[in-house]
Amino acid sequence: MTASTESFTHSRAPRPSGGPAQAVRDSLVVAKRNLIRMVRIPEVVIFGLIQPIMFVVLFSYVFGGAIPVPGHPGNDPSVYREYLMAGIFAQTVTFATAGAGAGIADDMHKGLIDRFRSLPMSRGAVLTGRTLADLVQTALTMLVLIVVAVIVGWRIHDGFPRALAGIGLLLLLGYAFSWIGALIGLSVRTPEAATSGGLIWLFPLTFISNAFVPTSNMPAFLRHVADWNPFSATVQAARQLFGNPQGAASNAWPMQHPALASLLWSLLIIAVFRTLAVRKYRSATA
């Protein structure tokens, strides 16, 4: 009796009829719901700030005088701090992937997704709303991190509009990666598994890049991988737009056109993983 009732409920689930406009409205409603939840559980946001702040302080003062930046003689800690910050910013926005995956896995585990499915709402709105809420949280984290970076000596040198463009590319990369997190969250059975699955692949992605050290001293194969890493393109673009030290020049196309490469990588990731995540969501709740 229960199985037949559930089957009937799914088959009779109301369908949205408002087209793209309703999809936008539904996504904003879900985003608002997730933002209210973040406000009511502030420790999630607070703990999310601790790790990037620790990275800023530790890398700035522990490694600041030990890692030379090509093109800048000597080991001036202030040069490395400015070189470092774009990498820390990029790491922060991409590590939000784990939170996105865990949140969606938690909603699936508690049955909230089934409740959403019983409503006449866009099927992609649940995921879109979640990723938009995560983007807002990431932007707030970035704001706090920028203040900390300024305190330890980071500065922009090419004007405020270009700096905003750099921050925009960083947030776009974070939004793109949140769709990877959404797919992971839909593919596992527990929030704990989503957190682990959302982080384990990020460490090699962020460290085989130009985020923390110049790639010129890497073995040839790793240097090639780092130069074509979407993470590296965004970091290099942010450094250019901030007017920070960029390290040794590379002949790889993404390093020669980092802003365009970053934009294309982010849009490609969104297109691919949003499609896969929405498809997974529909099959998981069918």
PDB file of C-alpha atoms in Angstrom:
ATOM      1  CA  MET A   1       0.000   0.000   0.000  1.00  0.00           C
ATOM      2  CA  THR A   2       2.804   2.402   0.908  1.00  0.00           C
ATOM      3  CA  ALA A   3       4.776   1.664  -2.249  1.00  0.00           C
ATOM      4  CA  SER A   4       1.727   2.217  -4.456  1.00  0.00           C
ATOM      5  CA  THR A   5       0.914   5.447  -2.617  1.00  0.00           C
ATOM      6  CA  GLU A   6       4.453   6.751  -3.114  1.00  0.00           C
ATOM      7  CA  SER A   7       4.334   5.781  -6.784  1.00  0.00           C
ATOM      8  CA  PHE A   8       1.031   7.596  -7.163  1.00  0.00           C
ATOM      9  CA  THR A   9       2.421  10.669  -5.382  1.00  0.00           C
ATOM     10  CA  HIS A  10       5.455  10.836  -7.686  1.00  0.00           C
ATOM     11  CA  SER A  11       3.377  10.296 -10.797  1.00  0.00           C
ATOM     12  CA  ARG A  12       0.890  12.959  -9.712  1.00  0.00           C
ATOM     13  CA  ALA A  13       3.521  15.481  -8.583  1.00  0.00           C
ATOM     14  CA  PRO A  14       2.408  18.889  -9.879  1.00  0.00           C
ATOM     15  CA  ARG A  15       4.383  20.306 -12.754  1.00  0.00           C
ATOM     16  CA  PRO A  16       5.527  23.925 -13.032  1.00  0.00           C
ATOM     17  CA  SER A  17       3.839  25.918 -15.767  1.00  0.00           C
ATOM     18  CA  GLY A  18       5.445  29.343 -15.552  1.00  0.00           C
ATOM     19  CA  GLY A  19       8.446  28.698 -17.798  1.00  0.00           C
ATOM     20  CA  PRO A  20      11.805  30.422 -17.256  1.00  0.00           C
ATOM     21  CA  ALA A  21      10.279  33.203 -15.130  1.00  0.00           C
ATOM     22  CA  GLN A  22       8.946  30.693 -12.616  1.00  0.00           C
ATOM     23  CA  ALA A  23      12.285  28.850 -12.633  1.00  0.00           C
ATOM     24  CA  VAL A  24      14.003  32.091 -11.628  1.00  0.00           C
ATOM     25  CA  ARG A  25      11.434  32.804  -8.901  1.00  0.00           C
ATOM     26  CA  ASP A  26      11.681  29.272  -7.544  1.00  0.00           C
ATOM     27  CA  SER A  27      15.478  29.430  -7.493  1.00  0.00           C
ATOM     28  CA  LEU A  28      15.415  32.706  -5.561  1.00  0.00           C
ATOM     29  CA  VAL A  29      12.936  31.266  -3.042  1.00  0.00           C
ATOM     30  CA  VAL A  30      15.191  28.258  -2.425  1.00  0.00           C
ATOM     31  CA  ALA A  31      18.231  30.544  -2.196  1.00  0.00           C
ATOM     32  CA  LYS A  32      16.419  32.675   0.405  1.00  0.00           C
ATOM     33  CA  ARG A  33      15.566  29.545   2.387  1.00  0.00           C
ATOM     34  CA  ASN A  34      19.232  28.516   2.469  1.00  0.00           C
ATOM     35  CA  LEU A  35      20.418  32.010   3.400  1.00  0.00           C
ATOM     36  CA  ILE A  36      17.955  32.133   6.318  1.00  0.00           C
ATOM     37  CA  ARG A  37      19.304  28.766   7.430  1.00  0.00           C
ATOM     38  CA  MET A  38      22.873  30.135   7.347  1.00  0.00           C
ATOM     39  CA  VAL A  39      21.857  33.116   9.473  1.00  0.00           C
ATOM     40  CA  ARG A  40      20.222  30.838  12.024  1.00  0.00           C
ATOM     41  CA  ILE A  41      23.336  28.632  12.203  1.00  0.00           C
ATOM     42  CA  PRO A  42      26.124  31.262  12.257  1.00  0.00           C
ATOM     43  CA  GLU A  43      28.777  28.812  13.475  1.00  0.00           C
ATOM     44  CA  VAL A  44      28.832  27.258  10.003  1.00  0.00           C
ATOM     45  CA  VAL A  45      29.891  30.601   8.524  1.00  0.00           C
ATOM     46  CA  ILE A  46      32.316  31.325  11.366  1.00  0.00           C
ATOM     47  CA  PHE A  47      34.080  27.965  11.076  1.00  0.00           C
ATOM     48  CA  GLY A  48      34.213  28.450   7.317  1.00  0.00           C
ATOM     49  CA  LEU A  49      36.219  31.635   7.883  1.00  0.00           C
ATOM     50  CA  ILE A  50      38.802  30.123  10.214  1.00  0.00           C
ATOM     51  CA  GLN A  51      40.591  27.914   7.679  1.00  0.00           C
ATOM     52  CA  PRO A  52      41.292  30.586   5.008  1.00  0.00           C
ATOM     53  CA  ILE A  53      42.402  33.063   7.668  1.00  0.00           C
ATOM     54  CA  MET A  54      44.821  30.443   9.026  1.00  0.00           C
ATOM     55  CA  PHE A  55      46.162  29.847   5.518  1.00  0.00           C
ATOM     56  CA  VAL A  56      46.752  33.576   5.025  1.00  0.00           C
ATOM     57  CA  VAL A  57      48.631  33.969   8.296  1.00  0.00           C
ATOM     58  CA  LEU A  58      50.632  30.732   8.085  1.00  0.00           C
ATOM     59  CA  PHE A  59      51.687  31.056   4.456  1.00  0.00           C
ATOM     60  CA  SER A  60      52.442  34.762   4.820  1.00  0.00           C
ATOM     61  CA  TYR A  61      54.676  34.507   7.875  1.00  0.00           C
ATOM     62  CA  VAL A  62      55.995  30.932   7.712  1.00  0.00           C
ATOM     63  CA  PHE A  63      56.793  30.722   3.994  1.00  0.00           C
ATOM     64  CA  GLY A  64      56.958  34.422   3.187  1.00  0.00           C
ATOM     65  CA  GLY A  65      60.743  34.688   3.302  1.00  0.00           C
ATOM     66  CA  ALA A  66      61.505  31.168   2.058  1.00  0.00           C
ATOM     67  CA  ILE A  67      59.871  31.115  -1.395  1.00  0.00           C
ATOM     68  CA  PRO A  68      61.364  33.491  -3.981  1.00  0.00           C
ATOM     69  CA  VAL A  69      59.159  34.875  -6.731  1.00  0.00           C
ATOM     70  CA  PRO A  70      60.861  34.862 -10.178  1.00  0.00           C
ATOM     71  CA  GLY A  71      61.549  38.358 -11.424  1.00  0.00           C
ATOM     72  CA  HIS A  72      61.930  39.739  -7.908  1.00  0.00           C
ATOM     73  CA  PRO A  73      65.484  39.373  -6.553  1.00  0.00           C
ATOM     74  CA  GLY A  74      65.884  38.333  -2.942  1.00  0.00           C
ATOM     75  CA  ASN A  75      63.317  36.786  -0.653  1.00  0.00           C
ATOM     76  CA  ASP A  76      61.264  39.838   0.245  1.00  0.00           C
ATOM     77  CA  PRO A  77      58.312  38.526   2.305  1.00  0.00           C
ATOM     78  CA  SER A  78      56.064  41.363   1.101  1.00  0.00           C
ATOM     79  CA  VAL A  79      56.502  40.251  -2.532  1.00  0.00           C
ATOM     80  CA  TYR A  80      55.493  36.682  -1.728  1.00  0.00           C
ATOM     81  CA  ARG A  81      52.476  37.863   0.280  1.00  0.00           C
ATOM     82  CA  GLU A  82      51.145  39.744  -2.726  1.00  0.00           C
ATOM     83  CA  TYR A  83      51.935  36.757  -4.962  1.00  0.00           C
ATOM     84  CA  LEU A  84      50.175  34.433  -2.512  1.00  0.00           C
ATOM     85  CA  MET A  85      46.872  36.187  -1.946  1.00  0.00           C
ATOM     86  CA  ALA A  86      45.248  35.420  -5.299  1.00  0.00           C
ATOM     87  CA  GLY A  87      45.988  31.740  -4.662  1.00  0.00           C
ATOM     88  CA  ILE A  88      44.460  31.876  -1.175  1.00  0.00           C
ATOM     89  CA  PHE A  89      41.370  33.649  -2.530  1.00  0.00           C
ATOM     90  CA  ALA A  90      40.954  31.000  -5.249  1.00  0.00           C
ATOM     91  CA  GLN A  91      41.450  28.159  -2.783  1.00  0.00           C
ATOM     92  CA  THR A  92      38.817  29.644  -0.487  1.00  0.00           C
ATOM     93  CA  VAL A  93      36.120  29.950  -3.153  1.00  0.00           C
ATOM     94  CA  THR A  94      36.739  26.439  -4.485  1.00  0.00           C
ATOM     95  CA  PHE A  95      36.825  24.791  -1.061  1.00  0.00           C
ATOM     96  CA  ALA A  96      33.210  25.929  -0.657  1.00  0.00           C
ATOM     97  CA  THR A  97      32.487  22.978  -2.965  1.00  0.00           C
ATOM     98  CA  ALA A  98      32.515  20.634   0.022  1.00  0.00           C
ATOM     99  CA  GLY A  99      29.872  22.707   1.824  1.00  0.00           C
ATOM    100  CA  ALA A 100      27.620  22.719  -1.223  1.00  0.00           C
ATOM    101  CA  GLY A 101      27.850  18.958  -1.574  1.00  0.00           C
ATOM    102  CA  ALA A 102      27.289  18.317   2.133  1.00  0.00           C
ATOM    103  CA  GLY A 103      24.250  20.625   2.218  1.00  0.00           C
ATOM    104  CA  ILE A 104      22.558  18.906  -0.708  1.00  0.00           C
ATOM    105  CA  ALA A 105      23.398  15.450   0.664  1.00  0.00           C
ATOM    106  CA  ASP A 106      21.891  16.493   4.004  1.00  0.00           C
ATOM    107  CA  ASP A 107      18.676  17.643   2.313  1.00  0.00           C
ATOM    108  CA  MET A 108      18.496  14.349   0.439  1.00  0.00           C
ATOM    109  CA  HIS A 109      19.157  12.365   3.621  1.00  0.00           C
ATOM    110  CA  LYS A 110      16.378  14.172   5.536  1.00  0.00           C
ATOM    111  CA  GLY A 111      13.843  13.788   2.749  1.00  0.00           C
ATOM    112  CA  LEU A 112      13.562  17.524   2.097  1.00  0.00           C
ATOM    113  CA  ILE A 113      14.145  17.013  -1.616  1.00  0.00           C
ATOM    114  CA  ASP A 114      11.062  14.779  -1.788  1.00  0.00           C
ATOM    115  CA  ARG A 115       9.011  17.552  -0.214  1.00  0.00           C
ATOM    116  CA  PHE A 116      10.282  20.038  -2.786  1.00  0.00           C
ATOM    117  CA  ARG A 117       9.417  17.578  -5.523  1.00  0.00           C
ATOM    118  CA  SER A 118       5.794  17.441  -4.365  1.00  0.00           C
ATOM    119  CA  LEU A 119       5.467  21.170  -5.097  1.00  0.00           C
ATOM    120  CA  PRO A 120       4.764  22.750  -8.520  1.00  0.00           C
ATOM    121  CA  MET A 121       8.290  24.153  -8.876  1.00  0.00           C
ATOM    122  CA  SER A 122      11.087  24.020 -11.408  1.00  0.00           C
ATOM    123  CA  ARG A 123      13.124  20.831 -11.110  1.00  0.00           C
ATOM    124  CA  GLY A 124      16.440  22.693 -11.356  1.00  0.00           C
ATOM    125  CA  ALA A 125      15.451  25.384  -8.845  1.00  0.00           C
ATOM    126  CA  VAL A 126      16.488  23.353  -5.786  1.00  0.00           C
ATOM    127  CA  LEU A 127      20.065  23.048  -7.005  1.00  0.00           C
ATOM    128  CA  THR A 128      20.265  26.532  -8.494  1.00  0.00           C
ATOM    129  CA  GLY A 129      18.956  28.099  -5.292  1.00  0.00           C
ATOM    130  CA  ARG A 130      21.447  26.135  -3.215  1.00  0.00           C
ATOM    131  CA  THR A 131      24.416  27.160  -5.369  1.00  0.00           C
ATOM    132  CA  LEU A 132      23.303  30.816  -5.358  1.00  0.00           C
ATOM    133  CA  ALA A 133      23.108  30.793  -1.549  1.00  0.00           C
ATOM    134  CA  ASP A 134      26.573  29.241  -1.397  1.00  0.00           C
ATOM    135  CA  LEU A 135      27.801  32.005  -3.722  1.00  0.00           C
ATOM    136  CA  VAL A 136      26.526  34.662  -1.305  1.00  0.00           C
ATOM    137  CA  GLN A 137      28.258  32.944   1.604  1.00  0.00           C
ATOM    138  CA  THR A 138      31.469  32.683  -0.422  1.00  0.00           C
ATOM    139  CA  ALA A 139      31.306  36.401  -1.255  1.00  0.00           C
ATOM    140  CA  LEU A 140      30.992  37.263   2.448  1.00  0.00           C
ATOM    141  CA  THR A 141      33.952  34.997   3.225  1.00  0.00           C
ATOM    142  CA  MET A 142      35.953  36.717   0.488  1.00  0.00           C
ATOM    143  CA  LEU A 143      35.153  40.126   1.980  1.00  0.00           C
ATOM    144  CA  VAL A 144      36.489  39.090   5.382  1.00  0.00           C
ATOM    145  CA  LEU A 145      39.524  37.466   3.791  1.00  0.00           C
ATOM    146  CA  ILE A 146      40.351  40.624   1.844  1.00  0.00           C
ATOM    147  CA  VAL A 147      40.361  42.605   5.082  1.00  0.00           C
ATOM    148  CA  VAL A 148      42.772  40.081   6.639  1.00  0.00           C
ATOM    149  CA  ALA A 149      44.955  40.170   3.510  1.00  0.00           C
ATOM    150  CA  VAL A 150      45.198  43.960   3.683  1.00  0.00           C
ATOM    151  CA  ILE A 151      46.223  43.706   7.347  1.00  0.00           C
ATOM    152  CA  VAL A 152      49.138  41.374   6.499  1.00  0.00           C
ATOM    153  CA  GLY A 153      50.330  43.619   3.677  1.00  0.00           C
ATOM    154  CA  TRP A 154      48.443  42.741   0.491  1.00  0.00           C
ATOM    155  CA  ARG A 155      47.614  45.635  -1.843  1.00  0.00           C
ATOM    156  CA  ILE A 156      46.050  46.218  -5.267  1.00  0.00           C
ATOM    157  CA  HIS A 157      48.013  48.354  -7.717  1.00  0.00           C
ATOM    158  CA  ASP A 158      45.938  48.680 -10.907  1.00  0.00           C
ATOM    159  CA  GLY A 159      42.804  50.376  -9.664  1.00  0.00           C
ATOM    160  CA  PHE A 160      39.561  49.370  -8.017  1.00  0.00           C
ATOM    161  CA  PRO A 161      37.590  48.446 -11.203  1.00  0.00           C
ATOM    162  CA  ARG A 162      40.235  45.917 -12.289  1.00  0.00           C
ATOM    163  CA  ALA A 163      40.359  44.508  -8.764  1.00  0.00           C
ATOM    164  CA  LEU A 164      36.569  44.022  -8.851  1.00  0.00           C
ATOM    165  CA  ALA A 165      36.943  42.170 -12.143  1.00  0.00           C
ATOM    166  CA  GLY A 166      39.502  39.876 -10.509  1.00  0.00           C
ATOM    167  CA  ILE A 167      37.167  39.208  -7.581  1.00  0.00           C
ATOM    168  CA  GLY A 168      34.354  38.538 -10.055  1.00  0.00           C
ATOM    169  CA  LEU A 169      36.424  35.866 -11.826  1.00  0.00           C
ATOM    170  CA  LEU A 170      37.248  34.255  -8.476  1.00  0.00           C
ATOM    171  CA  LEU A 171      33.586  34.143  -7.445  1.00  0.00           C
ATOM    172  CA  LEU A 172      32.581  32.782 -10.857  1.00  0.00           C
ATOM    173  CA  LEU A 173      35.088  29.942 -10.411  1.00  0.00           C
ATOM    174  CA  GLY A 174      33.664  29.258  -6.951  1.00  0.00           C
ATOM    175  CA  TYR A 175      30.133  29.164  -8.370  1.00  0.00           C
ATOM    176  CA  ALA A 176      31.256  26.789 -11.121  1.00  0.00           C
ATOM    177  CA  PHE A 177      32.861  24.458  -8.601  1.00  0.00           C
ATOM    178  CA  SER A 178      29.727  24.518  -6.435  1.00  0.00           C
ATOM    179  CA  TRP A 179      27.977  22.625  -9.252  1.00  0.00           C
ATOM    180  CA  ILE A 180      30.632  19.925  -8.950  1.00  0.00           C
ATOM    181  CA  GLY A 181      29.824  19.844  -5.248  1.00  0.00           C
ATOM    182  CA  ALA A 182      26.109  19.560  -6.063  1.00  0.00           C
ATOM    183  CA  LEU A 183      26.762  16.539  -8.260  1.00  0.00           C
ATOM    184  CA  ILE A 184      28.871  14.922  -5.532  1.00  0.00           C
ATOM    185  CA  GLY A 185      26.170  15.613  -2.936  1.00  0.00           C
ATOM    186  CA  LEU A 186      23.565  13.895  -5.111  1.00  0.00           C
ATOM    187  CA  SER A 187      25.837  10.913  -5.764  1.00  0.00           C
ATOM    188  CA  VAL A 188      26.600   9.895  -2.157  1.00  0.00           C
ATOM    189  CA  ARG A 189      24.402   8.711   0.681  1.00  0.00           C
ATOM    190  CA  THR A 190      25.574  10.814   3.645  1.00  0.00           C
ATOM    191  CA  PRO A 191      26.698  14.426   4.256  1.00  0.00           C
ATOM    192  CA  GLU A 192      29.974  13.098   5.701  1.00  0.00           C
ATOM    193  CA  ALA A 193      30.764  11.291   2.458  1.00  0.00           C
ATOM    194  CA  ALA A 194      29.915  14.458   0.507  1.00  0.00           C
ATOM    195  CA  THR A 195      32.327  16.507   2.617  1.00  0.00           C
ATOM    196  CA  SER A 196      35.159  14.011   2.095  1.00  0.00           C
ATOM    197  CA  GLY A 197      34.366  13.586  -1.579  1.00  0.00           C
ATOM    198  CA  GLY A 198      34.203  17.348  -2.050  1.00  0.00           C
ATOM    199  CA  LEU A 199      37.692  17.921  -0.626  1.00  0.00           C
ATOM    200  CA  ILE A 200      39.821  14.963  -1.618  1.00  0.00           C
ATOM    201  CA  TRP A 201      40.175  15.986  -5.278  1.00  0.00           C
ATOM    202  CA  LEU A 202      40.599  19.681  -4.489  1.00  0.00           C
ATOM    203  CA  PHE A 203      43.972  19.300  -2.796  1.00  0.00           C
ATOM    204  CA  PRO A 204      45.875  18.088  -5.884  1.00  0.00           C
ATOM    205  CA  LEU A 205      43.965  20.578  -8.035  1.00  0.00           C
ATOM    206  CA  THR A 206      45.025  23.530  -5.876  1.00  0.00           C
ATOM    207  CA  PHE A 207      48.585  22.432  -5.165  1.00  0.00           C
ATOM    208  CA  ILE A 208      49.447  21.386  -8.740  1.00  0.00           C
ATOM    209  CA  SER A 209      48.958  24.970  -9.783  1.00  0.00           C
ATOM    210  CA  ASN A 210      50.567  28.396  -9.522  1.00  0.00           C
ATOM    211  CA  ALA A 211      48.604  29.250  -6.367  1.00  0.00           C
ATOM    212  CA  PHE A 212      51.361  28.921  -3.777  1.00  0.00           C
ATOM    213  CA  VAL A 213      54.638  28.443  -5.659  1.00  0.00           C
ATOM    214  CA  PRO A 214      55.851  29.411  -9.143  1.00  0.00           C
ATOM    215  CA  THR A 215      55.481  26.566 -11.632  1.00  0.00           C
ATOM    216  CA  SER A 216      58.879  27.214 -13.243  1.00  0.00           C
ATOM    217  CA  ASN A 217      60.613  24.825 -10.819  1.00  0.00           C
ATOM    218  CA  MET A 218      58.123  21.977 -11.295  1.00  0.00           C
ATOM    219  CA  PRO A 219      58.964  18.925 -13.426  1.00  0.00           C
ATOM    220  CA  ALA A 220      57.985  19.430 -17.061  1.00  0.00           C
ATOM    221  CA  PHE A 221      54.870  17.211 -16.898  1.00  0.00           C
ATOM    222  CA  LEU A 222      53.520  18.824 -13.717  1.00  0.00           C
ATOM    223  CA  ARG A 223      54.273  22.292 -15.089  1.00  0.00           C
ATOM    224  CA  HIS A 224      52.212  21.514 -18.187  1.00  0.00           C
ATOM    225  CA  VAL A 225      49.331  20.251 -16.025  1.00  0.00           C
ATOM    226  CA  ALA A 226      49.550  23.336 -13.795  1.00  0.00           C
ATOM    227  CA  ASP A 227      49.553  25.718 -16.768  1.00  0.00           C
ATOM    228  CA  TRP A 228      46.326  24.186 -18.128  1.00  0.00           C
ATOM    229  CA  ASN A 229      44.672  23.897 -14.736  1.00  0.00           C
ATOM    230  CA  PRO A 230      41.514  26.101 -14.600  1.00  0.00           C
ATOM    231  CA  PHE A 231      42.505  26.988 -11.053  1.00  0.00           C
ATOM    232  CA  SER A 232      45.866  28.371 -12.300  1.00  0.00           C
ATOM    233  CA  ALA A 233      44.182  30.452 -15.000  1.00  0.00           C
ATOM    234  CA  THR A 234      41.934  32.167 -12.453  1.00  0.00           C
ATOM    235  CA  VAL A 235      44.822  32.764 -10.040  1.00  0.00           C
ATOM    236  CA  GLN A 236      46.964  34.252 -12.820  1.00  0.00           C
ATOM    237  CA  ALA A 237      44.080  36.433 -14.026  1.00  0.00           C
ATOM    238  CA  ALA A 238      43.472  37.717 -10.500  1.00  0.00           C
ATOM    239  CA  ARG A 239      47.164  38.559 -10.088  1.00  0.00           C
ATOM    240  CA  GLN A 240      47.133  40.508 -13.341  1.00  0.00           C
ATOM    241  CA  LEU A 241      43.999  42.411 -12.422  1.00  0.00           C
ATOM    242  CA  PHE A 242      45.220  43.109  -8.876  1.00  0.00           C
ATOM    243  CA  GLY A 243      48.623  44.240 -10.168  1.00  0.00           C
ATOM    244  CA  ASN A 244      50.398  41.655  -7.999  1.00  0.00           C
ATOM    245  CA  PRO A 245      53.632  39.744  -8.842  1.00  0.00           C
ATOM    246  CA  GLN A 246      52.947  37.018 -11.408  1.00  0.00           C
ATOM    247  CA  GLY A 247      56.128  34.922 -11.397  1.00  0.00           C
ATOM    248  CA  ALA A 248      57.897  33.583 -14.470  1.00  0.00           C
ATOM    249  CA  ALA A 249      56.102  33.853 -17.807  1.00  0.00           C
ATOM    250  CA  SER A 250      54.759  30.663 -19.408  1.00  0.00           C
ATOM    251  CA  ASN A 251      54.117  30.064 -23.116  1.00  0.00           C
ATOM    252  CA  ALA A 252      50.940  28.070 -22.432  1.00  0.00           C
ATOM    253  CA  TRP A 253      47.850  29.749 -23.886  1.00  0.00           C
ATOM    254  CA  PRO A 254      45.916  29.939 -20.565  1.00  0.00           C
ATOM    255  CA  MET A 255      48.853  31.729 -18.935  1.00  0.00           C
ATOM    256  CA  GLN A 256      49.150  34.158 -21.848  1.00  0.00           C
ATOM    257  CA  HIS A 257      45.404  34.950 -21.760  1.00  0.00           C
ATOM    258  CA  PRO A 258      44.452  34.109 -18.177  1.00  0.00           C
ATOM    259  CA  ALA A 259      41.312  36.258 -17.863  1.00  0.00           C
ATOM    260  CA  LEU A 260      39.742  34.806 -21.007  1.00  0.00           C
ATOM    261  CA  ALA A 261      40.884  31.294 -20.081  1.00  0.00           C
ATOM    262  CA  SER A 262      39.416  31.653 -16.581  1.00  0.00           C
ATOM    263  CA  LEU A 263      36.077  32.849 -17.961  1.00  0.00           C
ATOM    264  CA  LEU A 264      35.901  30.026 -20.516  1.00  0.00           C
ATOM    265  CA  TRP A 265      36.879  27.359 -17.980  1.00  0.00           C
ATOM    266  CA  SER A 266      34.258  28.542 -15.483  1.00  0.00           C
ATOM    267  CA  LEU A 267      31.463  28.702 -18.069  1.00  0.00           C
ATOM    268  CA  LEU A 268      32.393  25.251 -19.377  1.00  0.00           C
ATOM    269  CA  ILE A 269      32.368  23.751 -15.861  1.00  0.00           C
ATOM    270  CA  ILE A 270      28.964  25.335 -15.139  1.00  0.00           C
ATOM    271  CA  ALA A 271      27.483  24.070 -18.413  1.00  0.00           C
ATOM    272  CA  VAL A 272      28.750  20.511 -17.962  1.00  0.00           C
ATOM    273  CA  PHE A 273      28.214  19.968 -14.248  1.00  0.00           C
ATOM    274  CA  ARG A 274      24.894  21.824 -14.010  1.00  0.00           C
ATOM    275  CA  THR A 275      23.544  19.550 -16.737  1.00  0.00           C
ATOM    276  CA  LEU A 276      24.874  16.440 -14.974  1.00  0.00           C
ATOM    277  CA  ALA A 277      23.655  17.585 -11.540  1.00  0.00           C
ATOM    278  CA  VAL A 278      20.113  18.405 -12.702  1.00  0.00           C
ATOM    279  CA  ARG A 279      19.929  15.088 -14.549  1.00  0.00           C
ATOM    280  CA  LYS A 280      21.138  13.274 -11.437  1.00  0.00           C
ATOM    281  CA  TYR A 281      18.609  15.167  -9.303  1.00  0.00           C
ATOM    282  CA  ARG A 282      15.740  14.159 -11.572  1.00  0.00           C
ATOM    283  CA  SER A 283      16.765  10.499 -11.604  1.00  0.00           C
ATOM    284  CA  ALA A 284      17.375  10.457  -7.826  1.00  0.00           C
ATOM    285  CA  THR A 285      13.880  11.781  -7.104  1.00  0.00           C
ATOM    286  CA  ALA A 286      12.022   9.982  -9.881  1.00  0.00           C
TER     287      ALA A 286
END
